Amino acid sequence: MMASFRISGLSKSYGSNVIVDDLDLEIDEGEFLVLLGPSGCGKTTTLRCLAGLETPEAGRIEFKGQAVYDSSARLNVPAHKRSIGMVFQSYALWPNMTVRRNIAYPLKVRKMKDAIAAGRVEETAEMVHCGHLLDRYPSQLSGGQQQRIALARGLSARPDLVLFDEPLSNLDARLRDQVRTEIHRLHESLGFGAVFVTHDQSEAFALGDKLAIMRAGTIEQLGTPDDVYNNPATDYVADFIGMSNRLELRRSATGWQTGDGVDVLVHRDLPDAEAVVARIWPEDVQLHRGNEPLPPHAVALSASLLSSEFGGRHYDVTVAAGSEEFRLRADAATHGSWLRSSTAGEPVAISFRPDQMQVYPLGEVAVDRPLVAAS
Ligand SMILES: Nc1ncnc2c1ncn2[C@@H]1O[C@H](COP(=O)(O)OP(=O)(O)O)[C@@H](O)[C@H]1O
Ligand SMILES: [Mg+2]
């Protein structure tokens, strides 16, 4: 498919701080792209450059083959002339306007009188189940209703590209799921391209046709959710998407050792390096009680139980293997009866298949643990 929106070499600094650093990104027509990264990595700044709310220093932004920003041509098309809708974390509704006027606003700015006359405002309000709220003011709405109105305002002009800046972060868990599903459905029915910013990996996996994992102003990996989940490109990506189990392995005279100096058998070729970092999904780690026999050819470590939390069909279990902590999901049918009466410190073992490890050369890509916080 043709890339409808193309960002190339985009750079934006504040003072001497480079916030967006020579960034390239393409979004296909109708594609839902999720920009995932820790607070402060430049997600909002990138969106604001796309929308024309911020002037970059360098680069080019194209919408459907037409430049809307080009530093070398000194071209910068103003925000209201770009076919873009925006939905913010803070809703940002105009408090002195009714819901009707808020939703109509992008149509008025673009002089879309015919669409207003044809009932576009009412139709869009219905799409977000808020047709009955048109004469209210934002202060007379709940948080969930305000965010639905903000969504309607972002969509009323039927823009080619909709930019979402952490729109679900201020909603409570139940509403967040509902509005997330609504965004998904609206995208399917209206077919707009989307750039959806979040720092929440489950939101990213749930919504994205593609994920772009961002780090310090650049894209560290771009791929489908399946790609990114199964082949995180770097230790940083693995960490950020929740592949939380991390094991450093060092080459010894006879094989491989953990950082604690415990020998481990790894039935697999590893990179030709003195030390590597392995990442393993919690879902891929098996729990073994006491002296239970371990599966052959698995990577196995003895450990002790730290905690287990009931999750319905599973338990979320944390164990310590030497100085490393591992998280895993234990099936409740298999492990529930003993986990329920277990105590911290109980000896266990964990294992995983060697092909379930993602392996990176140690130190090649440093892990800076991201601050997971709303920005
Ligand atoms: N108007 C501004 N002036 C100066 N610094 C800014 C401005 N806007 C953002 N920044 C800085 O740019 C960095 C990235 O911000 P932002 O794009 O908001 O990141 P994110 O949305 O990924 O959390 C932050 O360190 C922030 O403090
Ligand atoms: Mg932000």
Coordinates of C-alpha atoms and ligand atoms in Angstrom, one line a residue:
M1 CA 0.0 0.0 0.0
M2 CA 1.1 3.6 -0.7
A3 CA 2.5 5.4 2.3
S4 CA 0.0 8.2 2.8
F5 CA 1.9 10.1 5.4
R6 CA 5.7 10.3 5.3
I7 CA 8.0 11.9 7.8
S8 CA 11.6 12.1 6.9
G9 CA 14.6 13.5 8.7
L10 CA 12.4 15.3 11.2
S11 CA 14.3 17.2 13.9
K12 CA 13.0 19.5 16.7
S13 CA 15.0 21.0 19.6
Y14 CA 14.1 23.1 22.5
G15 CA 17.2 25.2 23.3
S16 CA 20.1 22.8 23.2
N17 CA 17.9 19.7 23.9
V18 CA 17.3 17.6 20.8
I19 CA 13.8 16.2 21.3
V20 CA 13.0 14.7 17.9
D21 CA 16.2 13.5 16.3
D22 CA 16.3 12.9 12.5
L23 CA 13.1 10.8 12.7
D24 CA 11.7 8.8 9.8
L25 CA 8.2 7.3 9.8
E26 CA 5.6 6.3 7.3
I27 CA 1.9 5.7 7.9
D28 CA -0.1 3.9 5.2
E29 CA -3.6 5.1 4.2
G30 CA -6.1 3.9 6.9
E31 CA -3.3 2.5 9.0
F32 CA -3.4 2.6 12.8
L33 CA 0.1 3.3 14.0
V34 CA 0.9 3.3 17.7
L35 CA 3.8 5.3 18.9
L36 CA 5.0 3.7 22.1
G37 CA 7.7 5.0 24.4
P38 CA 8.5 6.3 27.9
S39 CA 7.6 9.7 29.1
G40 CA 9.9 12.4 27.7
C41 CA 11.1 10.5 24.6
G42 CA 9.4 13.0 22.3
K43 CA 6.0 11.5 21.4
T44 CA 3.9 14.6 21.9
T45 CA 6.5 16.8 20.2
T46 CA 6.4 14.5 17.1
L47 CA 2.5 14.7 17.0
R48 CA 2.6 18.4 17.4
C49 CA 5.0 18.7 14.4
L50 CA 2.7 16.5 12.4
A51 CA -0.3 18.6 13.3
G52 CA 1.5 21.9 12.5
L53 CA 1.3 23.1 16.0
E54 CA 5.1 23.1 16.4
T55 CA 7.7 24.2 13.8
P56 CA 10.6 21.7 13.4
E57 CA 14.1 22.7 12.4
A58 CA 14.6 20.2 9.7
G59 CA 13.0 17.5 7.7
R60 CA 10.0 17.0 5.5
I61 CA 6.4 15.9 6.2
E62 CA 4.2 14.7 3.3
F63 CA 0.5 14.1 3.3
K64 CA -0.7 12.1 0.2
G65 CA 2.3 13.1 -1.8
Q66 CA 2.0 16.8 -0.9
A67 CA 4.6 18.4 1.4
V68 CA 3.0 20.2 4.4
Y69 CA 6.4 20.9 5.9
D70 CA 9.7 21.1 4.2
S71 CA 12.6 22.8 5.8
S72 CA 14.6 23.1 2.6
A73 CA 11.7 24.7 0.8
R74 CA 10.8 26.8 3.8
L75 CA 7.3 25.4 3.6
N76 CA 5.0 25.1 6.6
V77 CA 1.3 24.6 6.0
P78 CA -0.7 25.9 9.0
A79 CA -2.5 23.5 11.2
H80 CA -6.0 24.2 10.0
K81 CA -5.1 23.5 6.4
R82 CA -3.8 20.0 7.3
S83 CA -6.4 17.3 7.2
I84 CA -5.8 16.3 10.8
G85 CA -7.9 15.7 13.9
M86 CA -6.4 15.7 17.4
V87 CA -7.5 14.0 20.6
F88 CA -5.6 14.9 23.7
Q89 CA -5.2 13.2 27.1
S90 CA -6.6 16.3 28.9
Y91 CA -9.7 16.4 26.5
A92 CA -9.1 20.1 26.0
L93 CA -12.7 20.9 25.2
W94 CA -13.6 24.6 25.1
P95 CA -15.4 25.2 28.4
N96 CA -17.4 28.1 27.2
M97 CA -18.8 26.2 24.2
T98 CA -21.6 23.6 24.2
V99 CA -20.9 20.1 23.1
R100 CA -22.5 21.0 19.7
R101 CA -20.2 23.9 19.2
N102 CA -17.1 21.9 20.3
I103 CA -17.9 19.2 17.8
A104 CA -18.7 21.8 15.1
Y105 CA -15.5 23.7 15.6
P106 CA -13.2 21.9 13.2
L107 CA -16.0 22.1 10.5
K108 CA -16.3 25.8 11.0
V109 CA -12.5 26.4 10.9
R110 CA -12.4 24.5 7.6
K111 CA -15.6 26.2 6.3
M112 CA -17.4 22.9 5.9
K113 CA -20.9 24.5 6.0
D114 CA -22.5 21.8 3.9
A115 CA -21.4 19.1 6.3
I116 CA -22.8 21.1 9.2
A117 CA -26.1 21.6 7.3
A118 CA -26.2 17.9 6.5
G119 CA -26.1 16.9 10.2
R120 CA -22.5 16.0 10.5
V121 CA -22.3 17.3 14.1
E122 CA -25.3 15.2 15.3
E123 CA -24.1 12.1 13.3
T124 CA -20.7 12.2 14.9
A125 CA -22.1 12.7 18.4
E126 CA -24.3 9.6 17.8
M127 CA -21.2 7.7 16.8
V128 CA -19.7 8.2 20.2
H129 CA -23.1 7.6 21.9
C130 CA -23.4 11.3 23.0
G131 CA -26.3 12.5 20.8
H132 CA -28.3 13.4 23.9
L133 CA -25.6 15.7 25.3
L134 CA -25.3 18.3 22.5
D135 CA -26.7 21.2 24.5
R136 CA -24.6 20.6 27.6
Y137 CA -21.3 22.4 28.5
P138 CA -18.2 20.3 29.2
S139 CA -18.4 21.0 33.0
Q140 CA -21.8 19.2 33.0
L141 CA -20.2 16.0 31.6
S142 CA -18.3 13.1 33.2
G143 CA -14.7 12.4 32.3
G144 CA -15.7 9.6 30.0
Q145 CA -18.3 11.7 28.2
Q146 CA -15.8 14.6 27.8
Q147 CA -13.3 12.2 26.2
R148 CA -16.0 10.9 23.9
I149 CA -16.9 14.5 22.8
A150 CA -13.2 15.2 22.3
L151 CA -13.1 12.1 20.1
A152 CA -16.2 13.4 18.1
R153 CA -14.5 16.7 17.7
G154 CA -11.3 15.0 16.4
L155 CA -13.4 13.1 13.8
S156 CA -16.1 15.6 12.8
A157 CA -14.2 17.0 9.8
R158 CA -13.5 13.4 8.7
P159 CA -9.7 14.1 8.6
D160 CA -7.3 11.8 6.7
L161 CA -5.2 11.5 9.8
V162 CA -6.2 11.5 13.5
L163 CA -3.6 12.1 16.1
F164 CA -4.3 10.6 19.6
D165 CA -2.1 11.8 22.5
E166 CA -2.6 9.3 25.3
P167 CA -6.4 9.8 25.2
L168 CA -7.2 7.0 27.6
S169 CA -4.7 7.8 30.4
N170 CA -7.2 9.9 32.4
L171 CA -10.0 7.4 32.3
D172 CA -10.6 4.7 35.0
A173 CA -9.8 1.1 34.0
R174 CA -13.3 0.1 32.9
L175 CA -13.9 3.2 30.8
R176 CA -10.5 2.9 29.3
D177 CA -11.4 -0.5 27.9
Q178 CA -14.7 0.8 26.6
V179 CA -13.3 3.9 24.9
R180 CA -10.4 1.8 23.5
T181 CA -12.9 -0.5 21.9
E182 CA -14.9 2.4 20.5
I183 CA -11.8 4.0 19.0
H184 CA -11.0 0.6 17.4
R185 CA -14.6 0.4 15.9
L186 CA -14.5 4.0 14.7
H187 CA -11.3 3.4 13.0
E188 CA -12.7 0.3 11.2
S189 CA -15.8 2.1 10.1
L190 CA -14.3 5.5 9.1
G191 CA -10.9 4.3 7.8
F192 CA -8.8 7.2 8.9
G193 CA -5.1 6.9 9.3
A194 CA -4.1 7.2 13.0
V195 CA -1.0 7.9 15.1
F196 CA -1.9 6.9 18.6
V197 CA 0.6 7.8 21.3
T198 CA 0.8 5.8 24.5
H199 CA 3.3 4.6 27.1
D200 CA 1.1 1.5 27.8
Q201 CA 2.2 -1.6 26.0
S202 CA -1.1 -3.5 26.3
E203 CA -2.9 -0.5 24.7
A204 CA -0.3 -0.5 22.0
F205 CA -0.6 -4.2 21.2
A206 CA -4.4 -4.0 21.3
L207 CA -4.9 -1.1 18.9
G208 CA -1.9 -1.0 16.6
D209 CA -1.7 -2.3 13.0
K210 CA 1.9 -1.2 13.5
L211 CA 3.9 -0.3 16.5
A212 CA 6.7 2.3 16.5
I213 CA 8.8 2.0 19.6
M214 CA 10.4 5.4 20.3
R215 CA 13.5 6.2 22.3
A216 CA 15.1 9.6 22.8
G217 CA 13.6 11.2 19.7
T218 CA 14.1 8.3 17.2
I219 CA 12.2 5.1 16.3
E220 CA 14.0 2.1 17.7
Q221 CA 11.7 -0.5 16.1
L222 CA 8.8 -0.4 13.6
G223 CA 6.7 -3.5 13.1
T224 CA 3.4 -5.3 13.4
P225 CA 2.4 -6.2 17.0
D226 CA 3.3 -9.8 16.1
D227 CA 6.8 -8.8 14.9
V228 CA 7.5 -6.7 17.9
Y229 CA 6.1 -9.2 20.4
N230 CA 8.1 -12.1 18.9
N231 CA 11.2 -10.3 17.8
P232 CA 11.9 -7.2 19.9
A233 CA 14.9 -5.6 18.1
T234 CA 16.8 -4.6 21.2
D235 CA 17.0 -5.1 24.9
Y236 CA 15.4 -1.7 25.3
V237 CA 12.4 -2.6 23.2
A238 CA 12.0 -6.0 25.0
D239 CA 12.0 -4.2 28.4
F240 CA 9.6 -1.6 27.3
I241 CA 7.0 -3.9 25.8
G242 CA 6.9 -6.0 29.1
M243 CA 9.3 -8.8 28.3
S244 CA 10.5 -8.3 31.8
N245 CA 12.6 -11.3 32.5
R246 CA 16.2 -10.5 31.9
L247 CA 19.1 -12.9 32.4
E248 CA 22.7 -12.0 31.8
L249 CA 24.8 -14.9 30.7
R250 CA 28.6 -15.0 30.7
R251 CA 30.8 -17.4 28.8
S252 CA 32.8 -19.7 31.1
A253 CA 35.5 -22.3 30.3
T254 CA 32.8 -25.0 30.0
G255 CA 29.7 -23.2 28.8
W256 CA 27.5 -20.4 30.1
Q257 CA 27.0 -18.9 33.6
T258 CA 24.5 -16.6 35.2
G259 CA 25.8 -13.3 36.7
D260 CA 25.8 -15.2 40.0
G261 CA 28.2 -17.7 38.6
V262 CA 25.7 -20.6 38.3
D263 CA 26.3 -22.9 35.4
V264 CA 23.4 -23.2 32.9
L265 CA 23.0 -25.5 30.0
V266 CA 21.8 -23.7 26.9
H267 CA 20.9 -26.1 24.1
R268 CA 21.2 -23.4 21.4
D269 CA 23.9 -21.4 19.7
L270 CA 24.4 -18.0 21.1
P271 CA 26.1 -14.9 19.6
D272 CA 29.9 -15.0 19.6
A273 CA 30.2 -12.7 22.6
E274 CA 31.7 -13.0 26.1
A275 CA 28.4 -11.9 27.6
V276 CA 24.8 -11.7 26.4
V277 CA 21.4 -10.6 27.7
A278 CA 18.5 -13.0 27.4
R279 CA 14.9 -11.8 27.6
I280 CA 12.0 -14.1 28.2
W281 CA 8.2 -13.4 28.3
P282 CA 6.6 -14.2 31.7
E283 CA 4.1 -16.4 29.7
D284 CA 7.0 -18.6 28.5
V285 CA 8.5 -19.4 31.9
Q286 CA 7.4 -22.7 33.5
L287 CA 7.2 -23.2 37.3
H288 CA 8.3 -26.4 39.0
R289 CA 7.6 -27.3 42.6
G290 CA 10.4 -28.6 44.8
N291 CA 12.1 -31.7 43.3
E292 CA 9.8 -32.1 40.4
P293 CA 11.8 -33.4 37.3
L294 CA 12.6 -30.7 34.8
P295 CA 11.9 -30.8 31.1
P296 CA 14.9 -32.0 29.0
H297 CA 16.7 -29.4 26.9
A298 CA 15.1 -26.5 28.8
V299 CA 17.1 -23.8 30.4
A300 CA 16.5 -24.4 34.1
L301 CA 17.3 -22.4 37.2
S302 CA 16.6 -23.2 40.9
A303 CA 14.8 -20.5 42.6
S304 CA 12.7 -19.6 45.6
L305 CA 9.2 -18.3 45.7
L306 CA 8.7 -14.6 46.4
S307 CA 5.0 -14.0 45.8
S308 CA 2.0 -15.3 44.0
E309 CA -1.1 -13.4 43.1
F310 CA -4.5 -14.8 42.1
G311 CA -5.5 -13.9 38.5
G312 CA -8.5 -16.2 38.0
R313 CA -7.3 -18.9 35.6
H314 CA -3.7 -18.2 36.4
Y315 CA -1.4 -16.9 39.2
D316 CA 1.2 -14.2 38.6
V317 CA 4.2 -15.5 40.3
T318 CA 7.5 -13.9 41.2
V319 CA 10.5 -16.0 42.1
A320 CA 14.2 -15.2 42.9
A321 CA 16.9 -17.2 41.1
G322 CA 20.0 -16.0 42.8
S323 CA 20.0 -12.2 42.4
E324 CA 17.7 -12.3 39.4
E325 CA 13.9 -12.0 39.8
F326 CA 11.6 -13.7 37.3
R327 CA 7.9 -13.2 36.7
L328 CA 5.8 -15.9 35.3
R329 CA 2.2 -17.0 34.8
A330 CA 1.3 -20.3 36.4
D331 CA -1.8 -22.1 35.3
A332 CA -4.2 -22.2 38.2
A333 CA -5.5 -25.7 37.4
T334 CA -2.0 -27.1 37.6
H335 CA -0.5 -25.0 40.3
G336 CA -3.3 -23.4 42.2
S337 CA -3.7 -26.0 45.0
W338 CA -0.1 -25.8 46.2
L339 CA 0.4 -22.1 45.4
R340 CA -2.6 -21.2 47.6
S341 CA -0.9 -22.6 50.7
S342 CA 2.7 -21.8 49.7
T343 CA 4.9 -19.4 51.7
A344 CA 7.6 -17.1 50.5
G345 CA 11.0 -18.7 50.4
E346 CA 9.6 -22.1 49.2
P347 CA 12.2 -23.8 46.9
V348 CA 11.0 -24.0 43.3
A349 CA 12.6 -24.2 39.9
I350 CA 11.9 -22.4 36.7
S351 CA 12.5 -23.4 33.1
F352 CA 12.0 -22.1 29.6
R353 CA 12.8 -23.4 26.1
P354 CA 16.1 -22.0 24.7
D355 CA 14.3 -20.8 21.6
Q356 CA 12.0 -18.7 23.7
M357 CA 14.9 -16.5 24.7
Q358 CA 15.6 -13.3 22.8
V359 CA 19.3 -12.8 23.0
Y360 CA 21.2 -9.5 22.7
P361 CA 24.9 -8.8 23.0
L362 CA 25.5 -7.3 26.5
G363 CA 26.2 -3.6 26.6
E364 CA 25.6 -3.0 22.9
V365 CA 22.3 -1.4 23.7
A366 CA 22.1 -0.1 27.2
V367 CA 18.9 -0.5 29.1
D368 CA 17.8 2.7 30.6
R369 CA 14.7 1.7 32.6
P370 CA 12.0 4.0 31.4
L371 CA 10.0 6.0 33.8
V372 CA 6.5 4.7 33.2
A373 CA 4.4 7.7 34.0
A374 CA 1.8 9.8 32.3
S375 CA 3.3 12.9 30.7
Ligands
LIG1 N1 7.7 23.8 24.8 C1 8.7 23.1 25.3 N2 9.8 23.8 25.7 C2 10.9 23.2 26.2 N3 11.0 21.8 26.4 C3 9.9 21.1 26.0 C4 8.7 21.7 25.4 N4 7.9 20.7 25.2 C5 8.5 19.6 25.5 N5 9.7 19.8 26.0 C6 10.6 18.7 26.5 O1 10.8 17.8 25.5 C7 10.9 16.5 26.0 C8 10.0 15.6 25.3 O2 8.7 16.0 25.5 P1 7.4 15.3 24.9 O3 7.4 15.3 23.4 O4 6.2 15.9 25.6 O5 7.6 13.8 25.4 P2 6.6 12.6 25.6 O6 5.3 13.0 25.0 O7 7.2 11.4 24.9 O8 6.4 12.4 27.1 C9 10.7 16.6 27.4 O9 11.9 16.5 28.1 C10 10.1 17.9 27.6 O10 10.4 18.5 28.9
MG2 MG 3.4 13.3 25.8

